[in-house]
């Protein structure tokens, strides 16, 4: 996909699969990409970003920054902790790539205006994540 840039400091991510996943999501959710960067980094790096930009002094599995003024025309960044993804995959007994896909989906949903701060919004977002993950299972193989 044009305008999709994937950076992987861990050298563990199959960028082709991430491209295929985002392409599938763009068709299913009917959005265009003006510019999207997906960064796969360490716990230390995401903790520093979380502290600098969100004033949170802890690690997290994903941070999303949206720069777009149009919901269906994505301009943003998704930052994913590979370390947290590995921990979550063991914790939830799913493959590493399934967890990576869930986090990419979660980030894209945030860029499309979904929120998970309130309980009802979180339920809606989780249902959408599960549906999209189920629809995209073949990409993960």
JSON list of C-alpha atoms in Angstrom, two decimals:
[
{"chain": "A", "resi": 1, "resn": "UNK", "atom": "CA", "xyz": [0.00, 0.00, 0.00]},
{"chain": "A", "resi": 2, "resn": "UNK", "atom": "CA", "xyz": [1.16, 3.45, -0.87]},
{"chain": "A", "resi": 3, "resn": "UNK", "atom": "CA", "xyz": [1.48, 5.83, 2.09]},
{"chain": "A", "resi": 4, "resn": "UNK", "atom": "CA", "xyz": [1.84, 2.98, 4.62]},
{"chain": "A", "resi": 5, "resn": "UNK", "atom": "CA", "xyz": [5.24, 2.83, 6.30]},
{"chain": "A", "resi": 6, "resn": "UNK", "atom": "CA", "xyz": [6.23, 0.06, 8.69]},
{"chain": "A", "resi": 7, "resn": "UNK", "atom": "CA", "xyz": [9.26, 0.30, 10.95]},
{"chain": "A", "resi": 8, "resn": "UNK", "atom": "CA", "xyz": [10.44, -2.65, 13.01]},
{"chain": "A", "resi": 9, "resn": "UNK", "atom": "CA", "xyz": [13.36, -2.10, 15.36]},
{"chain": "A", "resi": 10, "resn": "UNK", "atom": "CA", "xyz": [12.92, -5.68, 16.67]},
{"chain": "A", "resi": 11, "resn": "UNK", "atom": "CA", "xyz": [13.32, -7.33, 13.24]},
{"chain": "A", "resi": 12, "resn": "UNK", "atom": "CA", "xyz": [10.59, -9.85, 14.17]},
{"chain": "A", "resi": 13, "resn": "UNK", "atom": "CA", "xyz": [7.61, -8.55, 12.21]},
{"chain": "A", "resi": 14, "resn": "UNK", "atom": "CA", "xyz": [6.58, -9.83, 8.79]},
{"chain": "A", "resi": 15, "resn": "UNK", "atom": "CA", "xyz": [5.94, -6.45, 7.16]},
{"chain": "A", "resi": 16, "resn": "UNK", "atom": "CA", "xyz": [4.21, -8.10, 4.20]},
{"chain": "A", "resi": 17, "resn": "UNK", "atom": "CA", "xyz": [1.55, -9.53, 6.51]},
{"chain": "A", "resi": 18, "resn": "UNK", "atom": "CA", "xyz": [1.03, -6.13, 8.13]},
{"chain": "A", "resi": 19, "resn": "UNK", "atom": "CA", "xyz": [0.61, -4.53, 4.68]},
{"chain": "A", "resi": 20, "resn": "UNK", "atom": "CA", "xyz": [-1.91, -7.22, 3.70]},
{"chain": "A", "resi": 21, "resn": "UNK", "atom": "CA", "xyz": [-3.80, -6.75, 6.98]},
{"chain": "A", "resi": 22, "resn": "UNK", "atom": "CA", "xyz": [-4.05, -2.96, 6.62]},
{"chain": "A", "resi": 23, "resn": "UNK", "atom": "CA", "xyz": [-5.09, -3.34, 2.97]},
{"chain": "A", "resi": 24, "resn": "UNK", "atom": "CA", "xyz": [-7.87, -5.73, 4.03]},
{"chain": "A", "resi": 25, "resn": "UNK", "atom": "CA", "xyz": [-8.96, -3.38, 6.82]},
{"chain": "A", "resi": 26, "resn": "UNK", "atom": "CA", "xyz": [-9.10, -0.43, 4.41]},
{"chain": "A", "resi": 27, "resn": "UNK", "atom": "CA", "xyz": [-11.47, -2.38, 2.17]},
{"chain": "A", "resi": 28, "resn": "UNK", "atom": "CA", "xyz": [-13.65, -3.69, 5.01]},
{"chain": "A", "resi": 29, "resn": "UNK", "atom": "CA", "xyz": [-13.87, -0.37, 6.85]},
{"chain": "A", "resi": 30, "resn": "UNK", "atom": "CA", "xyz": [-13.86, 1.82, 3.72]},
{"chain": "A", "resi": 31, "resn": "UNK", "atom": "CA", "xyz": [-11.01, 4.20, 4.50]},
{"chain": "A", "resi": 32, "resn": "UNK", "atom": "CA", "xyz": [-8.08, 5.70, 2.60]},
{"chain": "A", "resi": 33, "resn": "UNK", "atom": "CA", "xyz": [-4.59, 6.30, 3.89]},
{"chain": "A", "resi": 34, "resn": "UNK", "atom": "CA", "xyz": [-3.11, 9.75, 3.51]},
{"chain": "A", "resi": 35, "resn": "UNK", "atom": "CA", "xyz": [-0.15, 8.70, 5.65]},
{"chain": "A", "resi": 36, "resn": "UNK", "atom": "CA", "xyz": [0.15, 5.89, 8.18]},
{"chain": "A", "resi": 37, "resn": "UNK", "atom": "CA", "xyz": [3.24, 4.85, 10.08]},
{"chain": "A", "resi": 38, "resn": "UNK", "atom": "CA", "xyz": [3.22, 1.67, 12.13]},
{"chain": "A", "resi": 39, "resn": "UNK", "atom": "CA", "xyz": [6.21, 1.40, 14.45]},
{"chain": "A", "resi": 40, "resn": "UNK", "atom": "CA", "xyz": [7.14, -1.83, 16.25]},
{"chain": "A", "resi": 41, "resn": "UNK", "atom": "CA", "xyz": [9.42, -0.96, 19.16]},
{"chain": "A", "resi": 42, "resn": "UNK", "atom": "CA", "xyz": [10.62, -2.14, 22.58]},
{"chain": "A", "resi": 43, "resn": "UNK", "atom": "CA", "xyz": [9.04, -1.62, 26.01]},
{"chain": "A", "resi": 44, "resn": "UNK", "atom": "CA", "xyz": [11.73, 0.91, 26.88]},
{"chain": "A", "resi": 45, "resn": "UNK", "atom": "CA", "xyz": [11.01, 2.95, 23.76]},
{"chain": "A", "resi": 46, "resn": "UNK", "atom": "CA", "xyz": [7.22, 2.95, 24.19]},
{"chain": "A", "resi": 47, "resn": "UNK", "atom": "CA", "xyz": [7.55, 3.84, 27.87]},
{"chain": "A", "resi": 48, "resn": "UNK", "atom": "CA", "xyz": [9.64, 6.90, 26.91]},
{"chain": "A", "resi": 49, "resn": "UNK", "atom": "CA", "xyz": [7.06, 7.95, 24.28]},
{"chain": "A", "resi": 50, "resn": "UNK", "atom": "CA", "xyz": [4.24, 7.41, 26.78]},
{"chain": "A", "resi": 51, "resn": "UNK", "atom": "CA", "xyz": [6.04, 9.63, 29.32]},
{"chain": "A", "resi": 52, "resn": "UNK", "atom": "CA", "xyz": [6.95, 12.41, 26.87]},
{"chain": "A", "resi": 53, "resn": "UNK", "atom": "CA", "xyz": [3.66, 12.69, 24.96]},
{"chain": "A", "resi": 54, "resn": "UNK", "atom": "CA", "xyz": [1.01, 11.37, 27.35]},
{"chain": "A", "resi": 55, "resn": "UNK", "atom": "CA", "xyz": [2.66, 12.01, 30.74]},
{"chain": "A", "resi": 56, "resn": "UNK", "atom": "CA", "xyz": [2.24, 8.33, 31.71]},
{"chain": "A", "resi": 57, "resn": "UNK", "atom": "CA", "xyz": [5.25, 6.72, 33.37]},
{"chain": "A", "resi": 58, "resn": "UNK", "atom": "CA", "xyz": [4.61, 3.11, 32.34]},
{"chain": "A", "resi": 59, "resn": "UNK", "atom": "CA", "xyz": [4.79, 0.80, 29.38]},
{"chain": "A", "resi": 60, "resn": "UNK", "atom": "CA", "xyz": [1.77, 0.00, 27.24]},
{"chain": "A", "resi": 61, "resn": "UNK", "atom": "CA", "xyz": [1.09, -2.29, 24.31]},
{"chain": "A", "resi": 62, "resn": "UNK", "atom": "CA", "xyz": [-0.06, 0.44, 21.89]},
{"chain": "A", "resi": 63, "resn": "UNK", "atom": "CA", "xyz": [-0.14, 4.19, 21.45]},
{"chain": "A", "resi": 64, "resn": "UNK", "atom": "CA", "xyz": [-2.00, 5.85, 18.59]},
{"chain": "A", "resi": 65, "resn": "UNK", "atom": "CA", "xyz": [-1.61, 9.40, 17.34]},
{"chain": "A", "resi": 66, "resn": "UNK", "atom": "CA", "xyz": [-4.23, 10.73, 14.92]},
{"chain": "A", "resi": 67, "resn": "UNK", "atom": "CA", "xyz": [-3.36, 13.77, 12.79]},
{"chain": "A", "resi": 68, "resn": "UNK", "atom": "CA", "xyz": [-6.31, 13.56, 10.39]},
{"chain": "A", "resi": 69, "resn": "UNK", "atom": "CA", "xyz": [-9.23, 15.92, 10.29]},
{"chain": "A", "resi": 70, "resn": "UNK", "atom": "CA", "xyz": [-11.22, 13.47, 8.14]},
{"chain": "A", "resi": 71, "resn": "UNK", "atom": "CA", "xyz": [-12.18, 10.15, 9.73]},
{"chain": "A", "resi": 72, "resn": "UNK", "atom": "CA", "xyz": [-12.18, 8.11, 6.51]},
{"chain": "A", "resi": 73, "resn": "UNK", "atom": "CA", "xyz": [-8.82, 9.53, 5.37]},
{"chain": "A", "resi": 74, "resn": "UNK", "atom": "CA", "xyz": [-6.24, 8.26, 7.86]},
{"chain": "A", "resi": 75, "resn": "UNK", "atom": "CA", "xyz": [-3.21, 10.31, 8.77]},
{"chain": "A", "resi": 76, "resn": "UNK", "atom": "CA", "xyz": [-1.55, 8.99, 11.90]},
{"chain": "A", "resi": 77, "resn": "UNK", "atom": "CA", "xyz": [0.88, 6.77, 13.75]},
{"chain": "A", "resi": 78, "resn": "UNK", "atom": "CA", "xyz": [0.45, 3.46, 15.50]},
{"chain": "A", "resi": 79, "resn": "UNK", "atom": "CA", "xyz": [3.20, 2.53, 17.92]},
{"chain": "A", "resi": 80, "resn": "UNK", "atom": "CA", "xyz": [3.24, -1.06, 19.18]},
{"chain": "A", "resi": 81, "resn": "UNK", "atom": "CA", "xyz": [5.42, -2.61, 21.88]},
{"chain": "A", "resi": 82, "resn": "UNK", "atom": "CA", "xyz": [6.69, -5.93, 20.54]},
{"chain": "A", "resi": 83, "resn": "UNK", "atom": "CA", "xyz": [7.64, -6.92, 24.10]},
{"chain": "A", "resi": 84, "resn": "UNK", "atom": "CA", "xyz": [4.08, -6.35, 25.37]},
{"chain": "A", "resi": 85, "resn": "UNK", "atom": "CA", "xyz": [2.67, -8.14, 22.32]},
{"chain": "A", "resi": 86, "resn": "UNK", "atom": "CA", "xyz": [4.80, -11.18, 23.18]},
{"chain": "A", "resi": 87, "resn": "UNK", "atom": "CA", "xyz": [3.66, -11.09, 26.82]},
{"chain": "A", "resi": 88, "resn": "UNK", "atom": "CA", "xyz": [0.00, -10.66, 25.80]},
{"chain": "A", "resi": 89, "resn": "UNK", "atom": "CA", "xyz": [0.19, -13.54, 23.32]},
{"chain": "A", "resi": 90, "resn": "UNK", "atom": "CA", "xyz": [1.31, -15.87, 26.10]},
{"chain": "A", "resi": 91, "resn": "UNK", "atom": "CA", "xyz": [-1.16, -14.42, 28.61]},
{"chain": "A", "resi": 92, "resn": "UNK", "atom": "CA", "xyz": [-4.16, -14.79, 26.27]},
{"chain": "A", "resi": 93, "resn": "UNK", "atom": "CA", "xyz": [-2.87, -18.03, 24.67]},
{"chain": "A", "resi": 94, "resn": "UNK", "atom": "CA", "xyz": [-2.86, -16.72, 21.11]},
{"chain": "A", "resi": 95, "resn": "UNK", "atom": "CA", "xyz": [-0.09, -16.65, 18.52]},
{"chain": "A", "resi": 96, "resn": "UNK", "atom": "CA", "xyz": [2.27, -13.71, 18.43]},
{"chain": "A", "resi": 97, "resn": "UNK", "atom": "CA", "xyz": [0.98, -12.70, 14.99]},
{"chain": "A", "resi": 98, "resn": "UNK", "atom": "CA", "xyz": [-2.63, -12.84, 16.17]},
{"chain": "A", "resi": 99, "resn": "UNK", "atom": "CA", "xyz": [-1.74, -10.44, 18.96]},
{"chain": "A", "resi": 100, "resn": "UNK", "atom": "CA", "xyz": [0.13, -8.17, 16.54]},
{"chain": "A", "resi": 101, "resn": "UNK", "atom": "CA", "xyz": [-2.91, -8.21, 14.22]},
{"chain": "A", "resi": 102, "resn": "UNK", "atom": "CA", "xyz": [-5.24, -7.37, 17.12]},
{"chain": "A", "resi": 103, "resn": "UNK", "atom": "CA", "xyz": [-3.04, -4.40, 18.06]},
{"chain": "A", "resi": 104, "resn": "UNK", "atom": "CA", "xyz": [-2.87, -3.13, 14.47]},
{"chain": "A", "resi": 105, "resn": "UNK", "atom": "CA", "xyz": [-6.67, -3.46, 14.21]},
{"chain": "A", "resi": 106, "resn": "UNK", "atom": "CA", "xyz": [-7.07, -1.68, 17.56]},
{"chain": "A", "resi": 107, "resn": "UNK", "atom": "CA", "xyz": [-4.87, 1.18, 16.37]},
{"chain": "A", "resi": 108, "resn": "UNK", "atom": "CA", "xyz": [-6.70, 1.54, 13.06]},
{"chain": "A", "resi": 109, "resn": "UNK", "atom": "CA", "xyz": [-10.03, 1.62, 14.90]},
{"chain": "A", "resi": 110, "resn": "UNK", "atom": "CA", "xyz": [-8.72, 4.44, 17.10]},
{"chain": "A", "resi": 111, "resn": "UNK", "atom": "CA", "xyz": [-7.67, 6.34, 13.97]},
{"chain": "A", "resi": 112, "resn": "UNK", "atom": "CA", "xyz": [-11.21, 5.88, 12.65]},
{"chain": "A", "resi": 113, "resn": "UNK", "atom": "CA", "xyz": [-12.70, 7.47, 15.77]},
{"chain": "A", "resi": 114, "resn": "UNK", "atom": "CA", "xyz": [-13.40, 4.46, 17.97]},
{"chain": "A", "resi": 115, "resn": "UNK", "atom": "CA", "xyz": [-12.71, 4.96, 21.66]},
{"chain": "A", "resi": 116, "resn": "UNK", "atom": "CA", "xyz": [-12.27, 2.58, 24.58]},
{"chain": "A", "resi": 117, "resn": "UNK", "atom": "CA", "xyz": [-12.36, 4.89, 27.59]},
{"chain": "A", "resi": 118, "resn": "UNK", "atom": "CA", "xyz": [-15.98, 4.24, 28.58]},
{"chain": "A", "resi": 119, "resn": "UNK", "atom": "CA", "xyz": [-17.30, 0.72, 29.25]},
{"chain": "A", "resi": 120, "resn": "UNK", "atom": "CA", "xyz": [-19.91, 0.76, 26.45]},
{"chain": "A", "resi": 121, "resn": "UNK", "atom": "CA", "xyz": [-17.44, 2.21, 23.94]},
{"chain": "A", "resi": 122, "resn": "UNK", "atom": "CA", "xyz": [-14.89, -0.42, 24.97]},
{"chain": "A", "resi": 123, "resn": "UNK", "atom": "CA", "xyz": [-17.45, -3.21, 24.36]},
{"chain": "A", "resi": 124, "resn": "UNK", "atom": "CA", "xyz": [-18.28, -1.83, 20.91]},
{"chain": "A", "resi": 125, "resn": "UNK", "atom": "CA", "xyz": [-14.61, -1.54, 20.01]},
{"chain": "A", "resi": 126, "resn": "UNK", "atom": "CA", "xyz": [-13.82, -5.05, 21.30]},
{"chain": "A", "resi": 127, "resn": "UNK", "atom": "CA", "xyz": [-16.66, -6.57, 19.24]},
{"chain": "A", "resi": 128, "resn": "UNK", "atom": "CA", "xyz": [-15.37, -4.80, 16.14]},
{"chain": "A", "resi": 129, "resn": "UNK", "atom": "CA", "xyz": [-11.81, -5.98, 16.87]},
{"chain": "A", "resi": 130, "resn": "UNK", "atom": "CA", "xyz": [-12.98, -9.58, 17.24]},
{"chain": "A", "resi": 131, "resn": "UNK", "atom": "CA", "xyz": [-15.01, -9.43, 14.03]},
{"chain": "A", "resi": 132, "resn": "UNK", "atom": "CA", "xyz": [-12.15, -7.94, 12.03]},
{"chain": "A", "resi": 133, "resn": "UNK", "atom": "CA", "xyz": [-9.63, -10.36, 13.50]},
{"chain": "A", "resi": 134, "resn": "UNK", "atom": "CA", "xyz": [-11.88, -13.26, 12.57]},
{"chain": "A", "resi": 135, "resn": "UNK", "atom": "CA", "xyz": [-12.27, -11.92, 9.02]},
{"chain": "A", "resi": 136, "resn": "UNK", "atom": "CA", "xyz": [-8.51, -11.51, 8.64]},
{"chain": "A", "resi": 137, "resn": "UNK", "atom": "CA", "xyz": [-7.35, -14.88, 10.05]},
{"chain": "A", "resi": 138, "resn": "UNK", "atom": "CA", "xyz": [-6.06, -16.15, 6.70]},
{"chain": "A", "resi": 139, "resn": "UNK", "atom": "CA", "xyz": [-3.62, -13.26, 6.47]},
{"chain": "A", "resi": 140, "resn": "UNK", "atom": "CA", "xyz": [-1.93, -14.43, 9.66]},
{"chain": "A", "resi": 141, "resn": "UNK", "atom": "CA", "xyz": [-1.04, -17.90, 8.34]}
]
